[in-house]
């Protein structure tokens, strides 16, 4: 292969593409990874405050075809120390057990970054109170608000949900029932506790979500708690997903991947097809012997060489129509959400807040400390209809990110708010989210501060990528792959869904690549997502 | 393990590691012979001391050597040392055992040696703050409590650590308050109530506090029942909760408490009909009523209830059916 020739060219350094690129590079393929942005991470990027300001200003217009983000607005004077902020365009947390954790460990990318356990998950109650969500036996035991019989029923449900419920008789015939209804009828759980379970433990986004997919998700979270600590969720340092995407790119680069950022794409075109030469062997069987075909040519602005590759991996946005129509759109893994858009807010505050309820202990002997502990990193869920002026159909999720996750300067915290919407609202994103932000700003640890003044706020709408059916017009081997688009997913789910998409894309890519070239280890039928990590020879266990 | 390349050892590699092992075994045996010979000869020298260190690092379960080591200290080193020197020697022993415990936290002989060292700390003031003749002792015991608490943080169900904790608390020159001990058990129970040791410690602490009049017994008992009810309803299968409940009922309260608890457990049984512990406990308490308050209760009804429950238990828990049958026999005839 010549220097300008590659097995694969990947466009866009979002999470899905970055994981795919790292897997391909580590498997031994020669890849080039291109992003027109000057930064890594694409739509999941972690940006400095100044970069966010620029980004917001660029997306302030109304909705149009060129971008998923629109009607962005921000407050006037952003605070200083811009570089000490890592603000992520796609706020997320990672379950301790799941595809992304596995990928991080198996690829070695986990060593590039640090992670922090989320401190707590809380729910907003219609009474106006914010209280911690009981997610484990210990939480339920300590909780003073849940009655005895309800504790029993709740535990019975959690035991069911953490086990092999697929064959359980409680689920028979009820897979399609709305989850909240399932809780109330099959497990006789009250309205309040069912709401807390559905929205703040299982992270359902709307009351119509059906039982089986919610149970699958919930089981993942229940099995995640205890792995690294009481909380099931981790958050990555330096802006979570943006830094993780960058980590996978780094892993790809270490394995020989070539990275080109910040260049405009002048053209992507199909190379003229080369005839396949078939030579029959002694038995009269023809094997298509050919040199590796380089099917595409890519030209970048201010870049001397034309890049050639056998396989393209890209979201539709980069691809010209003629290539798009022949590309294979890889189907999605899970049934995904149908939200039309998401309203988002990013706020910076410099006053500590607490997401925990003040009476969190059952012990009667401890001297009651009236001091409330601030929360560094936590999640607050607003179930549908829990608040005047809030959504009646969807739940809003607030992610509080403090200095413990190395994404803010000392003393400052980030507040991310996300609310899926069933239809385009008439008001601005700021108006839609104001009631939620107001609640968050009222949670100061210092009771003499009724409402915190944020240092900075930004709001915008986000449209999920358009989902087109995975049909291809051509029946020949696809040489261009479009990974499944990432629809809206609950806060802890996004990263795992992205990893599953990457795994499928990788699988399809290797399927094709094995036809056109052989690598060492290709004799094995199964396509491993990551090659085994080399063992450390200094790691000898010298015990008697 | 997943994701780690399998190291295929060749025939030669296997033989080489076997040879290495045999060499180690020979070395160990030779050392052992040398030390035991010295011991026989009542060698209390420093050389012998160093040899025990070496061997105990390899095998801390060789208790004969711990004994020998203590004899060397008593007969060889202490007689010629000032209290400060003795203190220093014992501090070295404490850090040696600490290192050993980090690798093997459950070896009785290491703990034993540690206890011996702690008890032999001489009277003397400490340099870091604690005044008076018990200064050294207080510092050392405080550290020890810290160590045992760290162990209980790592594994709160390590009954040896709980036992050791009681030993430490009892040995401190200035004792800790029992109410702080009660708070400690609360903390451990809250973190995970499936913990016999924590409940046991709680029962001991409460008994003492009640006896000393430091805590109102009946109020405290009510609070304990409340705590237990929360635990029972959260996890009716947890044995330690039921055991503690038996103890608590046994501390007093009379017929009213018994009947009230029986109905609370019955409610739980109605909600969770397959709970064997609920059934067994109801039988146990109804029997207590029958045995202690025969004149004030409906003996026929109670006897019938017990027999019914025991019959259900035979089906629910067939492995113990003969026991339930025997219990039913003990209750005596019921006139139907």
Coordinates of C-alpha atoms in Angstrom, one line a residue, chain A residues 6-439:
Chain A
X6 CA -5.7 3.2 3.3
X7 CA -7.9 0.3 4.0
X8 CA -10.5 2.6 5.6
X9 CA -11.2 6.3 5.8
X10 CA -13.5 7.3 8.6
X11 CA -15.3 10.7 8.6
X12 CA -16.2 12.5 11.8
X13 CA -14.6 11.8 15.2
X14 CA -17.9 11.4 17.1
X15 CA -18.0 8.6 19.7
X16 CA -19.3 5.9 17.3
X17 CA -16.7 6.7 14.6
X18 CA -13.9 7.0 17.1
X19 CA -14.6 3.6 18.7
X20 CA -14.9 2.0 15.2
X21 CA -11.6 3.6 14.1
X22 CA -9.7 2.4 17.2
X23 CA -11.0 -1.1 16.8
X24 CA -10.0 -1.2 13.1
X25 CA -6.6 0.3 13.7
X26 CA -5.9 -2.2 16.6
X27 CA -7.1 -5.1 14.4
X28 CA -4.3 -4.1 12.0
X29 CA -6.0 -2.2 9.3
X30 CA -4.5 1.0 8.0
X31 CA -6.9 3.9 8.6
X32 CA -7.2 7.6 8.1
X33 CA -9.6 9.5 10.3
X34 CA -10.8 12.9 9.1
X35 CA -12.9 15.6 10.8
X36 CA -13.6 19.0 9.4
X37 CA -13.7 20.4 13.0
X38 CA -10.5 21.4 14.5
X39 CA -11.4 19.4 17.6
X40 CA -12.1 15.7 18.3
X41 CA -15.5 14.4 19.3
X42 CA -17.9 15.8 16.7
X43 CA -21.4 16.1 18.2
X44 CA -20.2 14.6 21.4
X45 CA -17.2 16.9 21.8
X46 CA -16.0 18.4 25.0
X47 CA -15.2 22.1 24.4
X48 CA -13.7 24.9 26.4
X49 CA -16.0 27.7 27.4
X50 CA -14.8 30.0 24.6
X51 CA -15.4 27.2 22.1
X52 CA -18.9 26.7 23.4
X53 CA -19.6 30.4 23.1
X54 CA -18.4 30.3 19.4
X55 CA -20.4 27.1 18.9
X56 CA -23.6 28.6 20.3
X57 CA -23.2 31.7 18.2
X58 CA -22.8 29.6 15.1
X59 CA -26.0 27.7 15.8
X60 CA -28.3 30.6 16.8
X61 CA -30.4 30.5 13.6
X62 CA -33.6 28.6 13.1
X63 CA -33.8 25.0 12.2
X64 CA -32.3 24.1 8.8
X65 CA -31.0 21.1 7.0
X66 CA -27.4 21.8 7.6
X67 CA -27.3 21.3 11.3
X68 CA -29.0 19.3 14.1
X69 CA -28.6 22.1 16.5
X70 CA -30.5 25.4 16.3
X71 CA -32.0 28.4 18.1
X72 CA -29.0 28.5 20.4
X73 CA -28.6 31.5 22.7
X74 CA -26.4 32.4 25.6
X75 CA -25.9 34.9 28.4
X76 CA -23.7 37.9 27.6
X77 CA -20.5 37.7 29.7
X78 CA -18.9 34.3 30.0
X79 CA -16.7 33.9 33.1
X80 CA -12.9 33.6 32.8
X81 CA -10.8 30.5 33.0
X82 CA -12.2 29.3 29.7
X83 CA -9.7 26.5 29.2
X84 CA -10.5 24.9 32.6
X85 CA -13.9 24.0 31.5
X86 CA -14.6 20.8 29.5
X87 CA -18.2 21.2 28.4
X88 CA -19.7 18.3 26.6
X89 CA -22.3 18.7 23.9
X90 CA -23.7 15.3 24.8
X91 CA -23.9 15.0 28.6
X92 CA -23.8 11.4 29.6
X93 CA -22.8 9.0 32.4
X94 CA -21.5 5.5 32.0
X95 CA -23.0 2.4 33.6
X96 CA -20.3 0.4 35.4
X97 CA -21.3 -2.7 33.6
X98 CA -22.0 -2.4 29.9
X99 CA -20.6 -2.2 26.3
X100 CA -18.7 1.0 26.7
X101 CA -16.9 0.0 29.9
X102 CA -16.0 -3.2 28.3
X103 CA -14.7 -1.4 25.2
X104 CA -12.7 1.0 27.4
X105 CA -11.0 -1.8 29.3
X106 CA -10.5 -4.1 26.3
X107 CA -9.0 -1.4 24.2
X108 CA -6.8 0.0 26.9
X109 CA -8.4 3.5 26.5
X110 CA -9.5 3.5 30.1
X111 CA -5.9 4.2 31.0
X112 CA -5.9 7.5 29.1
X113 CA -8.5 9.1 31.4
X114 CA -9.8 9.2 34.9
X115 CA -13.4 8.4 36.0
X116 CA -15.5 9.5 39.0
X117 CA -18.4 7.7 40.5
X118 CA -21.6 9.8 40.4
X119 CA -22.5 10.8 44.0
X120 CA -26.3 10.3 43.9
X121 CA -29.4 10.2 41.8
X122 CA -32.3 12.2 43.0
X123 CA -35.9 12.8 42.0
X124 CA -38.1 15.9 42.1
X125 CA -41.3 15.3 43.9
X126 CA -44.5 17.2 43.2
X127 CA -44.3 18.7 46.7
X128 CA -41.3 20.6 45.6
X129 CA -38.8 18.4 47.5
X130 CA -35.8 16.8 46.0
X131 CA -35.0 13.4 47.5
X132 CA -32.5 10.6 46.8
X133 CA -33.7 7.7 44.8
X134 CA -33.6 4.3 46.7
X135 CA -31.8 1.9 44.3
X136 CA -30.4 -0.7 46.6
X137 CA -31.4 -2.8 49.6
X138 CA -29.5 -0.5 51.9
X139 CA -31.2 2.6 50.5
X140 CA -34.6 1.0 51.0
X141 CA -33.8 -0.1 54.5
X142 CA -32.7 3.4 55.5
X143 CA -35.5 5.3 53.8
X144 CA -37.9 6.9 56.2
X145 CA -40.7 7.8 53.8
X146 CA -41.5 4.5 52.3
X147 CA -44.0 2.3 54.3
X148 CA -43.2 -1.2 55.4
X149 CA -45.4 -3.0 53.0
X150 CA -44.2 -0.8 50.1
X151 CA -40.6 -1.6 51.1
X152 CA -41.4 -5.3 50.7
X153 CA -43.0 -4.8 47.3
X154 CA -40.3 -2.6 46.1
X155 CA -37.6 -5.1 47.1
X156 CA -39.6 -7.9 45.4
X157 CA -39.7 -5.8 42.2
X158 CA -36.0 -5.0 42.3
X159 CA -35.1 -8.7 42.9
X160 CA -37.3 -9.6 39.9
X161 CA -35.8 -6.8 37.8
X162 CA -32.2 -7.8 38.6
X163 CA -32.7 -11.5 37.7
X164 CA -33.7 -13.5 34.7
X165 CA -37.1 -11.9 34.1
X166 CA -37.4 -13.0 30.5
X167 CA -39.0 -16.3 31.6
X168 CA -40.6 -15.1 34.8
X169 CA -44.3 -15.5 35.1
X170 CA -44.8 -12.0 36.2
X171 CA -43.8 -10.8 32.8
X172 CA -45.9 -13.2 30.7
X173 CA -48.0 -11.4 28.2
X174 CA -47.0 -8.0 29.6
X175 CA -43.9 -7.1 27.7
X176 CA -45.8 -4.4 25.7
X177 CA -47.7 -2.9 28.6
X178 CA -46.5 0.6 29.6
X179 CA -43.9 0.2 32.3
X180 CA -45.6 2.4 34.9
X181 CA -48.8 0.5 34.5
X182 CA -46.8 -2.8 34.9
X183 CA -45.4 -1.6 38.2
X184 CA -48.8 -0.6 39.5
X185 CA -50.7 -3.6 38.5
X186 CA -48.3 -6.5 38.7
X187 CA -46.3 -5.4 41.7
X188 CA -49.0 -3.3 43.4
X189 CA -46.6 -0.4 43.8
X190 CA -48.0 3.0 44.6
X191 CA -48.2 6.0 42.2
X192 CA -45.3 7.9 43.8
X193 CA -42.9 5.0 44.0
X194 CA -43.7 3.8 40.5
X195 CA -42.9 7.2 39.1
X196 CA -39.6 7.3 41.0
X197 CA -38.7 3.8 39.7
X198 CA -39.7 4.4 36.1
X199 CA -38.1 7.8 35.6
X200 CA -35.3 8.1 38.1
X201 CA -34.1 4.5 38.5
X202 CA -34.9 3.1 35.0
X203 CA -34.5 6.5 33.2
X204 CA -37.7 6.1 31.2
X205 CA -38.3 9.3 29.2
X206 CA -42.0 9.1 28.7
X207 CA -45.0 7.4 30.3
X208 CA -45.7 5.4 27.1
X209 CA -42.5 3.4 27.2
X210 CA -43.2 -0.3 27.2
X211 CA -42.1 -2.7 29.9
X212 CA -39.6 -5.1 28.3
X213 CA -37.0 -2.5 27.0
X214 CA -37.2 -0.6 30.3
X215 CA -36.6 -3.8 32.2
X216 CA -33.5 -4.6 30.1
X217 CA -32.1 -1.2 30.8
X218 CA -32.9 -1.3 34.5
X219 CA -31.2 -4.7 34.9
X220 CA -28.1 -3.2 33.4
X221 CA -28.1 -0.4 36.0
X222 CA -28.9 -2.7 38.9
X223 CA -26.1 -5.0 38.0
X224 CA -23.8 -2.0 37.7
X225 CA -24.1 -0.8 41.3
X226 CA -21.4 -2.1 43.6
X227 CA -18.8 -2.7 40.9
X228 CA -16.8 0.4 41.6
X229 CA -18.9 1.8 44.4
X230 CA -22.5 2.2 45.5
X231 CA -23.5 4.2 42.4
X232 CA -24.0 2.4 39.2
X233 CA -22.7 5.3 37.1
X234 CA -19.3 6.8 36.3
X235 CA -18.5 10.1 34.7
X236 CA -15.3 10.5 32.7
X237 CA -12.9 13.3 33.5
X238 CA -12.5 16.3 31.2
X239 CA -16.0 16.2 29.8
X240 CA -16.8 12.5 29.7
X241 CA -17.8 11.6 26.1
X242 CA -15.7 14.2 24.4
X243 CA -12.6 13.0 26.2
X244 CA -13.5 9.4 25.7
X245 CA -13.9 9.9 21.9
X246 CA -10.5 11.5 21.9
X247 CA -9.1 8.6 23.9
X248 CA -10.3 6.2 21.2
X249 CA -8.7 8.3 18.5
X250 CA -5.5 8.3 20.5
X251 CA -5.6 4.5 20.6
X252 CA -6.2 4.4 16.9
X253 CA -3.2 6.8 16.3
X254 CA -1.0 4.7 18.5
X255 CA -1.9 1.7 16.3
X256 CA -0.9 3.6 13.2
X257 CA -4.1 5.6 12.4
X258 CA -3.6 8.9 10.6
X259 CA -5.5 11.9 11.9
X260 CA -6.5 14.9 9.9
X261 CA -8.5 17.6 11.6
X262 CA -9.7 21.0 10.6
X263 CA -9.6 20.6 6.8
X264 CA -12.5 21.2 4.5
X265 CA -13.5 18.3 2.3
X266 CA -13.2 19.3 -1.3
X267 CA -14.5 16.1 -2.8
X268 CA -15.2 12.4 -2.1
X269 CA -15.5 10.5 -5.3
X270 CA -15.7 6.9 -6.5
X271 CA -12.5 5.7 -8.1
X272 CA -12.9 4.1 -11.6
X273 CA -13.8 0.4 -11.1
X274 CA -11.0 -2.0 -11.9
X275 CA -12.0 -5.3 -13.5
X276 CA -11.6 -8.3 -11.4
X277 CA -9.2 -10.8 -13.0
X278 CA -10.4 -14.4 -12.5
X279 CA -8.0 -17.2 -13.1
X280 CA -9.3 -20.8 -12.9
X281 CA -7.0 -23.1 -10.9
X282 CA -6.3 -26.8 -11.4
X283 CA -9.8 -27.9 -10.4
X284 CA -11.5 -25.4 -12.7
X285 CA -12.6 -23.2 -9.8
X286 CA -12.1 -19.5 -10.3
X287 CA -10.9 -17.4 -7.5
X288 CA -11.1 -13.7 -7.9
X289 CA -7.5 -12.7 -7.6
X290 CA -7.1 -9.1 -7.5
X291 CA -5.0 -6.4 -6.0
X292 CA -6.7 -4.6 -3.2
X293 CA -9.2 -2.2 -4.7
X294 CA -9.1 1.5 -3.6
X295 CA -12.7 2.4 -4.3
X296 CA -12.7 6.1 -3.2
X297 CA -10.7 9.2 -3.6
X298 CA -10.8 11.9 -1.0
X299 CA -9.5 15.4 -1.6
X300 CA -9.0 17.8 1.3
X301 CA -8.4 21.6 1.2
X302 CA -4.8 22.5 1.8
X303 CA -3.7 18.9 1.7
X304 CA -1.3 17.9 -1.0
X305 CA -2.2 14.2 -1.6
X306 CA -5.4 12.6 -2.7
X307 CA -6.3 10.0 -0.2
X308 CA -7.5 6.6 -1.5
X309 CA -9.3 3.9 0.4
X310 CA -11.1 0.6 0.0
X311 CA -13.9 1.3 2.5
X312 CA -15.6 4.5 3.7
X313 CA -17.3 4.9 7.0
X314 CA -19.2 8.0 7.5
X315 CA -22.5 9.6 8.5
X316 CA -24.6 10.8 5.6
X317 CA -23.7 14.5 6.1
X318 CA -20.3 14.2 4.6
X319 CA -21.2 12.0 1.7
X320 CA -22.3 13.1 -1.8
X321 CA -25.6 11.7 -2.9
X322 CA -24.3 9.2 -5.4
X323 CA -22.2 7.5 -2.8
X324 CA -24.9 7.8 -0.1
X325 CA -27.4 5.9 -2.2
X326 CA -25.2 2.9 -2.6
X327 CA -24.0 2.9 1.0
X328 CA -25.1 0.3 3.5
X329 CA -27.0 1.9 6.3
X330 CA -26.3 -0.4 9.2
X331 CA -29.5 -1.1 11.1
X332 CA -30.1 0.1 14.7
X333 CA -29.7 -2.2 17.6
X334 CA -32.5 -1.3 20.0
X335 CA -35.9 0.2 19.4
X336 CA -35.2 3.8 19.8
X337 CA -37.0 6.8 21.0
X338 CA -39.3 8.8 18.8
X339 CA -38.8 12.2 20.4
X340 CA -38.9 15.0 17.8
X341 CA -36.3 17.1 19.5
X342 CA -34.5 17.8 22.7
X343 CA -34.3 21.1 24.6
X344 CA -30.9 21.6 26.3
X345 CA -29.3 24.0 28.8
X346 CA -25.8 24.4 30.0
X347 CA -25.3 26.6 33.1
X348 CA -22.3 27.5 35.2
X349 CA -22.7 28.2 38.9
X350 CA -20.2 29.0 41.6
X351 CA -22.3 28.1 44.6
X352 CA -22.4 24.5 45.9
X353 CA -25.8 22.8 45.8
X354 CA -27.1 19.6 47.2
X355 CA -29.2 17.0 45.5
X356 CA -29.7 14.9 48.6
X357 CA -32.6 14.9 51.0
X358 CA -31.5 16.3 54.4
X359 CA -32.8 13.3 56.4
X360 CA -30.8 10.5 54.8
X361 CA -30.1 8.4 57.8
X362 CA -32.1 5.9 59.9
X363 CA -29.8 6.0 62.9
X364 CA -31.2 7.4 66.0
X365 CA -27.9 7.7 67.8
X366 CA -26.0 10.0 65.5
X367 CA -26.0 13.6 66.5
X368 CA -28.2 15.1 63.9
X369 CA -26.0 17.3 61.8
X370 CA -28.0 20.1 60.3
X371 CA -25.3 20.8 57.8
X372 CA -26.2 19.5 54.3
X373 CA -23.4 18.0 52.3
X374 CA -22.9 19.6 48.8
X375 CA -23.1 17.2 45.9
X376 CA -20.2 17.3 43.5
X377 CA -21.6 15.1 40.7
X378 CA -25.2 14.0 40.6
X379 CA -28.3 13.5 38.6
X380 CA -31.7 15.0 39.2
X381 CA -34.8 13.7 37.4
X382 CA -38.1 15.5 36.9
X383 CA -40.8 12.9 36.1
X384 CA -43.5 14.0 33.7
X385 CA -46.2 16.2 35.4
X386 CA -44.1 16.5 38.6
X387 CA -43.8 20.3 38.2
X388 CA -46.0 23.3 37.4
X389 CA -44.9 24.5 34.0
X390 CA -42.9 21.4 33.2
X391 CA -43.5 18.8 30.6
X392 CA -46.5 16.5 31.2
X393 CA -45.3 13.9 28.7
X394 CA -41.6 13.6 29.2
X395 CA -39.1 13.5 32.0
X396 CA -36.3 16.0 32.2
X397 CA -32.8 15.0 33.4
X398 CA -30.4 17.3 35.1
X399 CA -26.7 16.4 35.3
X400 CA -24.6 18.3 37.9
X401 CA -20.9 18.2 37.2
X402 CA -18.6 19.6 39.8
X403 CA -14.8 20.1 40.1
X404 CA -14.4 16.4 41.1
X405 CA -14.8 15.4 37.5
X406 CA -12.0 17.7 36.4
X407 CA -14.4 19.5 34.0
X408 CA -14.6 22.8 35.8
X409 CA -12.2 25.2 37.7
X410 CA -12.3 25.0 41.5
X411 CA -15.5 26.3 43.0
X412 CA -17.5 26.1 39.8
X413 CA -20.0 23.5 38.7
X414 CA -21.8 22.8 35.4
X415 CA -25.5 22.1 35.2
X416 CA -26.7 20.3 32.1
X417 CA -30.5 20.0 31.5
X418 CA -32.0 17.8 28.8
X419 CA -35.7 17.5 28.0
X420 CA -37.1 15.5 25.1
X421 CA -40.1 17.0 23.4
X422 CA -42.9 15.3 21.4
X423 CA -43.3 18.3 19.2
X424 CA -41.7 21.6 18.2
X425 CA -42.5 24.2 20.9
X426 CA -43.4 27.8 20.1
X427 CA -41.2 29.2 22.8
X428 CA -37.5 29.3 23.0
X429 CA -35.4 26.6 24.6
X430 CA -34.7 29.0 27.4
X431 CA -38.4 29.4 28.2
X432 CA -39.0 25.7 27.9
X433 CA -36.3 24.9 30.4
X434 CA -36.7 27.8 32.8
X435 CA -38.8 26.0 35.4
X436 CA -36.3 23.3 35.7
X437 CA -33.3 25.6 35.9
X438 CA -35.1 27.6 38.6
X439 CA -35.5 24.5 40.7

